[in-house]
Coordinates of C-alpha atoms and ligand atoms in Angstrom, one line a residue:
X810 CA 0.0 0.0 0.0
X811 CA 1.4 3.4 -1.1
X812 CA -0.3 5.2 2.4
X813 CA 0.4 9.3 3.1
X814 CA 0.1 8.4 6.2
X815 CA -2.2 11.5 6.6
X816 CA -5.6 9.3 7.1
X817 CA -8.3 8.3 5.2
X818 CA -10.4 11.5 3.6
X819 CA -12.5 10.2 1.4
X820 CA -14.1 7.0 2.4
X821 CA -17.0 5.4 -0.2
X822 CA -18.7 1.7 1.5
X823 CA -20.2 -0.7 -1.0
X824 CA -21.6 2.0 -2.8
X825 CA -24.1 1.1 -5.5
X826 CA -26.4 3.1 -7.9
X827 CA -29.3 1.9 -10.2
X828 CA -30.6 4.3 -12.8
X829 CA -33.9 2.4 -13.5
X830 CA -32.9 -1.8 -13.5
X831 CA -29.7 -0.5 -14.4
X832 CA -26.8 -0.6 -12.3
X833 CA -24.3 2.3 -12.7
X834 CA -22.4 1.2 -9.6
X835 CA -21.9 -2.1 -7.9
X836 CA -20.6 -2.1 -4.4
X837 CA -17.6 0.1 -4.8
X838 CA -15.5 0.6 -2.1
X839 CA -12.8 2.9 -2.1
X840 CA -10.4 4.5 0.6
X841 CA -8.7 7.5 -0.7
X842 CA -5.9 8.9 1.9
X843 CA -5.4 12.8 2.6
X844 CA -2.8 14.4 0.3
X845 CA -3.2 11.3 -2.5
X846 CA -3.8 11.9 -6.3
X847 CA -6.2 8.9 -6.9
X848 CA -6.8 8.1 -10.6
X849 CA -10.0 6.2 -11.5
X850 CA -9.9 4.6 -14.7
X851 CA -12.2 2.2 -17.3
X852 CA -14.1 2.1 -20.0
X853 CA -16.3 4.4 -21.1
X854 CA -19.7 3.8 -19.1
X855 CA -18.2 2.0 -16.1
X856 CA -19.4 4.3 -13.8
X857 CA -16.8 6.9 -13.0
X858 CA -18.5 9.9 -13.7
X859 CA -21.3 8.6 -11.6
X860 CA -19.2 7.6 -8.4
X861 CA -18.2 11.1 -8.6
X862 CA -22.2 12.3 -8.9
X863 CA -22.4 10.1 -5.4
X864 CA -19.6 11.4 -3.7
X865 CA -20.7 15.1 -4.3
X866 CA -24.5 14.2 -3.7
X867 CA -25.5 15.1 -7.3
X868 CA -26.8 11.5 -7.0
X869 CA -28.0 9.7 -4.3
X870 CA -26.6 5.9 -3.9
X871 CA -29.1 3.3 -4.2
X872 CA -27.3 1.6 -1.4
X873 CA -23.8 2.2 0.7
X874 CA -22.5 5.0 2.0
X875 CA -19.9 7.8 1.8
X876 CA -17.7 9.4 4.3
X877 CA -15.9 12.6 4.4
X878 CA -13.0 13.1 6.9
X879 CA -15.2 10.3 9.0
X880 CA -18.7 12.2 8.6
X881 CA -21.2 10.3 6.5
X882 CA -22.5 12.5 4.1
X883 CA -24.8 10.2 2.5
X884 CA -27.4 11.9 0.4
X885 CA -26.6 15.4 1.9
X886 CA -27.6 18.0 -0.8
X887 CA -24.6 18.9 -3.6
X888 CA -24.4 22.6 -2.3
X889 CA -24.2 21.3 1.7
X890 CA -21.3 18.9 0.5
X891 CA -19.8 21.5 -1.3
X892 CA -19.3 24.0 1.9
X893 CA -17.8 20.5 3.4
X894 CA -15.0 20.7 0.8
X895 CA -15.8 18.6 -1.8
X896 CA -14.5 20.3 -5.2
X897 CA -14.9 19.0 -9.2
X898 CA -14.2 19.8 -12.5
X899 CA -16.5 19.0 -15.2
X900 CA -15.8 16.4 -17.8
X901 CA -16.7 19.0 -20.4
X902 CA -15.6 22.8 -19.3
X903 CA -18.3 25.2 -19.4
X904 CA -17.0 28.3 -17.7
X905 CA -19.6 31.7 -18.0
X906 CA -18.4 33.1 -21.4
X907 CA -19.3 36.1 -21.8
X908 CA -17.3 36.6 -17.8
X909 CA -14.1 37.6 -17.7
X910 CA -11.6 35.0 -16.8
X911 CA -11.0 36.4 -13.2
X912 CA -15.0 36.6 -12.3
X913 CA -15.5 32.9 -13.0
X914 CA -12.9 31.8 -10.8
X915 CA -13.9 34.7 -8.2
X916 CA -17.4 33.3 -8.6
X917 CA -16.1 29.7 -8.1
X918 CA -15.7 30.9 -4.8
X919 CA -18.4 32.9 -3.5
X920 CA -20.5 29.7 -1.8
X921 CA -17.6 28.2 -0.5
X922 CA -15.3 28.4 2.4
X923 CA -16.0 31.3 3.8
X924 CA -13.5 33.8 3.2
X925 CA -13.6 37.8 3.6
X926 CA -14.1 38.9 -0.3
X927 CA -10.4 40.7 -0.4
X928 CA -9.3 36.8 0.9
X929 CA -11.4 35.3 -2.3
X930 CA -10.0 37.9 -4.6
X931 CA -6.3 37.2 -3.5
X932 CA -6.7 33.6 -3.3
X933 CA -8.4 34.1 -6.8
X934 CA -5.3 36.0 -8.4
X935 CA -2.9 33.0 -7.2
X936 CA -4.9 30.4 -8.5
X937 CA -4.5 32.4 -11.8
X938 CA -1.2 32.6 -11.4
X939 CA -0.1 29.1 -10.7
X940 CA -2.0 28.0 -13.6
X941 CA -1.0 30.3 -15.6
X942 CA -3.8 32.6 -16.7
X943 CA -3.2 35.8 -15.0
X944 CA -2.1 37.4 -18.1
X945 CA -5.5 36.3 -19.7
X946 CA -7.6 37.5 -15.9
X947 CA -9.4 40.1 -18.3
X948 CA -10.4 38.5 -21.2
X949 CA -13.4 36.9 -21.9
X950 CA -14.0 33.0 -20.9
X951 CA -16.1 32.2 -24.8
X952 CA -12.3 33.2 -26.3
X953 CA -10.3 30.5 -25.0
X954 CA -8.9 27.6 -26.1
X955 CA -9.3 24.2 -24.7
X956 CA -6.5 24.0 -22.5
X957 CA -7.3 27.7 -21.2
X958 CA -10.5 26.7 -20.6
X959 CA -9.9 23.5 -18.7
X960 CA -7.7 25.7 -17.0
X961 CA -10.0 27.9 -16.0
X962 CA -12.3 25.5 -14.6
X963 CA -9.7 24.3 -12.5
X964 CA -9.0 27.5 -11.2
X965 CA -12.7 27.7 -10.4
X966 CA -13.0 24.5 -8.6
X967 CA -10.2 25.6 -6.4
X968 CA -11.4 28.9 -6.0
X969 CA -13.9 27.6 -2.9
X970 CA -10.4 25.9 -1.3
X971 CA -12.0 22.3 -1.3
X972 CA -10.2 19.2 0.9
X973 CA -10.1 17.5 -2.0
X974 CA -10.9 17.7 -5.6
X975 CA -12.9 15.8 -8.2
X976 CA -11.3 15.8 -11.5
X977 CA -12.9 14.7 -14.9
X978 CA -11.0 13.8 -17.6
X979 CA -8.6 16.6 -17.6
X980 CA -5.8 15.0 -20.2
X981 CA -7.8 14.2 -23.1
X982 CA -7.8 16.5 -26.5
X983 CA -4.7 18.4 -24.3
X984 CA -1.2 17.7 -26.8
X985 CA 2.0 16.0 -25.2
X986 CA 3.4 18.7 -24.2
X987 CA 0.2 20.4 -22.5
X988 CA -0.2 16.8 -20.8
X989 CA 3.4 17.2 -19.2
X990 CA 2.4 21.2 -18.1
X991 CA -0.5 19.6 -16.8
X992 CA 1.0 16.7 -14.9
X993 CA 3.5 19.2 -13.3
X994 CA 0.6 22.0 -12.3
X995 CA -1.3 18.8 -10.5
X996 CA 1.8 18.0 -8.9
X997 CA 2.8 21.4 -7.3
X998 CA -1.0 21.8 -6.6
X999 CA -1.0 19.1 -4.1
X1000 CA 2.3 20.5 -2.6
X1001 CA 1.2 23.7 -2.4
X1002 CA -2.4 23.1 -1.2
X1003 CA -2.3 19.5 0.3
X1004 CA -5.0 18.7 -1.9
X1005 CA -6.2 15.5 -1.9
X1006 CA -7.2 14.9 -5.4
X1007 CA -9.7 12.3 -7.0
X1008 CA -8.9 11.8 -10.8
X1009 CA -10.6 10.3 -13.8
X1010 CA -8.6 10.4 -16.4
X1011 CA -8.4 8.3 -19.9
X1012 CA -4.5 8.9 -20.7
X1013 CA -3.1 6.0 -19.3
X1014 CA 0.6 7.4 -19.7
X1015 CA -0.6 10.4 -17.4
X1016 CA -2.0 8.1 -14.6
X1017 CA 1.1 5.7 -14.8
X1018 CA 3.4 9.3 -13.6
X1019 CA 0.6 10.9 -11.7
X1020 CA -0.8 8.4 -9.6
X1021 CA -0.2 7.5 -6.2
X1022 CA -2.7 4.9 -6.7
X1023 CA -5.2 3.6 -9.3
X1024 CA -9.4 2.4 -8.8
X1025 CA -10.3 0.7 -11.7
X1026 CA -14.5 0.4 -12.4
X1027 CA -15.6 -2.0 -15.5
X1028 CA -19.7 -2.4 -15.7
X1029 CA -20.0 -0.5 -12.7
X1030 CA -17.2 -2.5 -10.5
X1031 CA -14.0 -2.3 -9.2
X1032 CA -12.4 -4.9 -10.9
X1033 CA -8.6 -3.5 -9.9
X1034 CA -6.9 -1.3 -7.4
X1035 CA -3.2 -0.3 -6.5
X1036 CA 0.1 1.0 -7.7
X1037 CA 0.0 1.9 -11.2
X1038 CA 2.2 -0.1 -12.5
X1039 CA 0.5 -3.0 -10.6
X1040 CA -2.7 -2.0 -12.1
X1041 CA -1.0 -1.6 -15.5
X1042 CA -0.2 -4.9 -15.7
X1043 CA -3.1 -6.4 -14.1
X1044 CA -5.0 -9.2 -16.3
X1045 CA -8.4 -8.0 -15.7
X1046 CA -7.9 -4.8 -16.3
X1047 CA -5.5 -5.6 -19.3
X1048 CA -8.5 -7.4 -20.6
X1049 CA -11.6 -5.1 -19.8
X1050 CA -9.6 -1.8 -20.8
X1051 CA -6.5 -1.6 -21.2
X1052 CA -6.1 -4.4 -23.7
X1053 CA -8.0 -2.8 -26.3
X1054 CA -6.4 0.7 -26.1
X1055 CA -3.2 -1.0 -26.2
X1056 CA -4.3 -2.3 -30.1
X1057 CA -6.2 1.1 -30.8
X1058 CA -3.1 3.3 -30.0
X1059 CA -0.5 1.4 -32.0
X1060 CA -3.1 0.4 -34.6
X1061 CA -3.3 4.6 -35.2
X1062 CA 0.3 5.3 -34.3
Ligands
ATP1363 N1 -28.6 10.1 -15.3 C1 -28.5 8.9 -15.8 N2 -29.6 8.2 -16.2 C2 -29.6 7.0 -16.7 N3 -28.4 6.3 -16.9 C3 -27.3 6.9 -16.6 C4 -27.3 8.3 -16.0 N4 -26.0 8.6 -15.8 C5 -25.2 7.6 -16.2 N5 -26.0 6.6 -16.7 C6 -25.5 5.3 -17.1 O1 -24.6 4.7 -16.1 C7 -23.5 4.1 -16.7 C8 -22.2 4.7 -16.2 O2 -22.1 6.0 -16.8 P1 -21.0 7.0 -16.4 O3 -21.3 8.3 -17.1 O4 -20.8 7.0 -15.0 O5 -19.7 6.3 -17.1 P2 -18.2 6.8 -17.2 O6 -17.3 5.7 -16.7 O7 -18.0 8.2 -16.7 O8 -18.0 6.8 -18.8 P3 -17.1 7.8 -19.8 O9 -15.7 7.3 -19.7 O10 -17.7 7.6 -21.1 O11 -17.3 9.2 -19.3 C9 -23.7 4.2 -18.2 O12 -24.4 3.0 -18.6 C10 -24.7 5.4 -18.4 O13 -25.4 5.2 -19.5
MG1364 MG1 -17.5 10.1 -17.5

């Protein structure tokens, strides 16, 4: 076990979720520590998105339960679990725009932590900073490219200082090199701000140096969990996922 040592944050107990017959979730169980950059990967429909919908109470779990920093939060309302610290990105950015760069991440944090509005508007100026957008604060959110806007939604999620941070597909349509910016900004993040972050991500190369450890969901259940290279290499997931993208990627490279 790759352990901070920092204590269990997020804590989900055989969750499950049915949308109509359907599962979306089957008993998932998943510890992540305090200060650990958990990826969740799998196919596409295994449930990630979802488990993140449960965590943050956009969904409520057919059965199980979730814990934040030991307090069940079970089926609490989105916006009560949000004040608890409970942060995401969206798979697909929409930031306001036709607001300026600086107002959606200054609006990002106006229902969170409470923080005096010359606190929000200095902590909104760093976040801009470390990922570097302060140059763009004044310019319209509709202008941006992709990576500026997934930037900017990541600035936004941060805004509200959350314990930890959801994160949805940040990698994909990003280039090499924007992938290795990217890896490095997640990085310093959790130095800077002991975030505990919560990843789904697609681009297995980013997971394998990002990591600290990997939850992997096929049909709604976790079929895999460790290390990443353990994960990598493990046969299930080699066959449910991995397997396949393997083929794909040197089949179009
Ligand atoms: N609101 C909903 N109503 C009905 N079915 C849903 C709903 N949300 C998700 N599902 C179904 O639940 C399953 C899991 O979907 P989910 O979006 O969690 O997958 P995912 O792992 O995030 O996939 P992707 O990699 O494509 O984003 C899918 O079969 C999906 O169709
Ligand atoms: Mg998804």
């Amino acid at each position: 076990m790759v352990g901070t040592g920092l204590g269990v944050l997020v804590k989900c107990v055989e969750v499950t979720k049915y949308f109509g017959g359907l599962p979306a979730l089957k008993n998932v169980t998943m510890d992540v520590e305090q200060g650990e950059i958990r990826a969740v990967i799998g196919p596409n429909g295994a449930g990630k998105t979802t488990l993140f919908n449960v965590i943050n109470g956009v969904y409520r779990p057919s059965s199980g339960k979730v814990f934040l920093d030991g307090v069940d939060i079970t089926g609490k309302p989105p916006h009560r679990i949000f004040k608890l610290g409970v942060g995401r990105t969206l798979q697909i950015p929409r930031p306001f725009k036709e607001l300026t760069v600086w107002d959606n991440v200054f609006a990002g944090g106006l229902f969170g932590e409470s923080m005096s509005r010359q606190e929000l508007m200095n902590h909104a100026t760093s976040l801009l900073e470390k990922v570097g957008l302060l140059s763009k604060a004044s310019v319209k959110a509709g202008v941006l490219n992709l990576q500026e806007r997934k930037k900017v939604e990541l600035a936004r999620a941060l805004a509200s200082k959350p314990k930890v941070l959801m994160v949805d597909e940040y990698m994909s349509g990003l280039n090499p090199a924007e992938i290795e910016e990217a890896i490095n900004l997640f990085k310093s993040l959790r130095k800077e701000y002991g975030l505990t972050i919560i990843w789904v991500e697609h681009v297995i190369s980013a997971v394998a140096s990002l990591a600290d450890r990997v939850s992997v969901l096929n049909q709604g259940a976790k079929i895999a969990e460790g290390r990443p290279q353990e994960v990598i290499e493990d046969q299930a997931v080699v066959e449910a996922y991995l397997g396949e993208r393997v083929v794909h990627s040197s089949e179009s490279g």
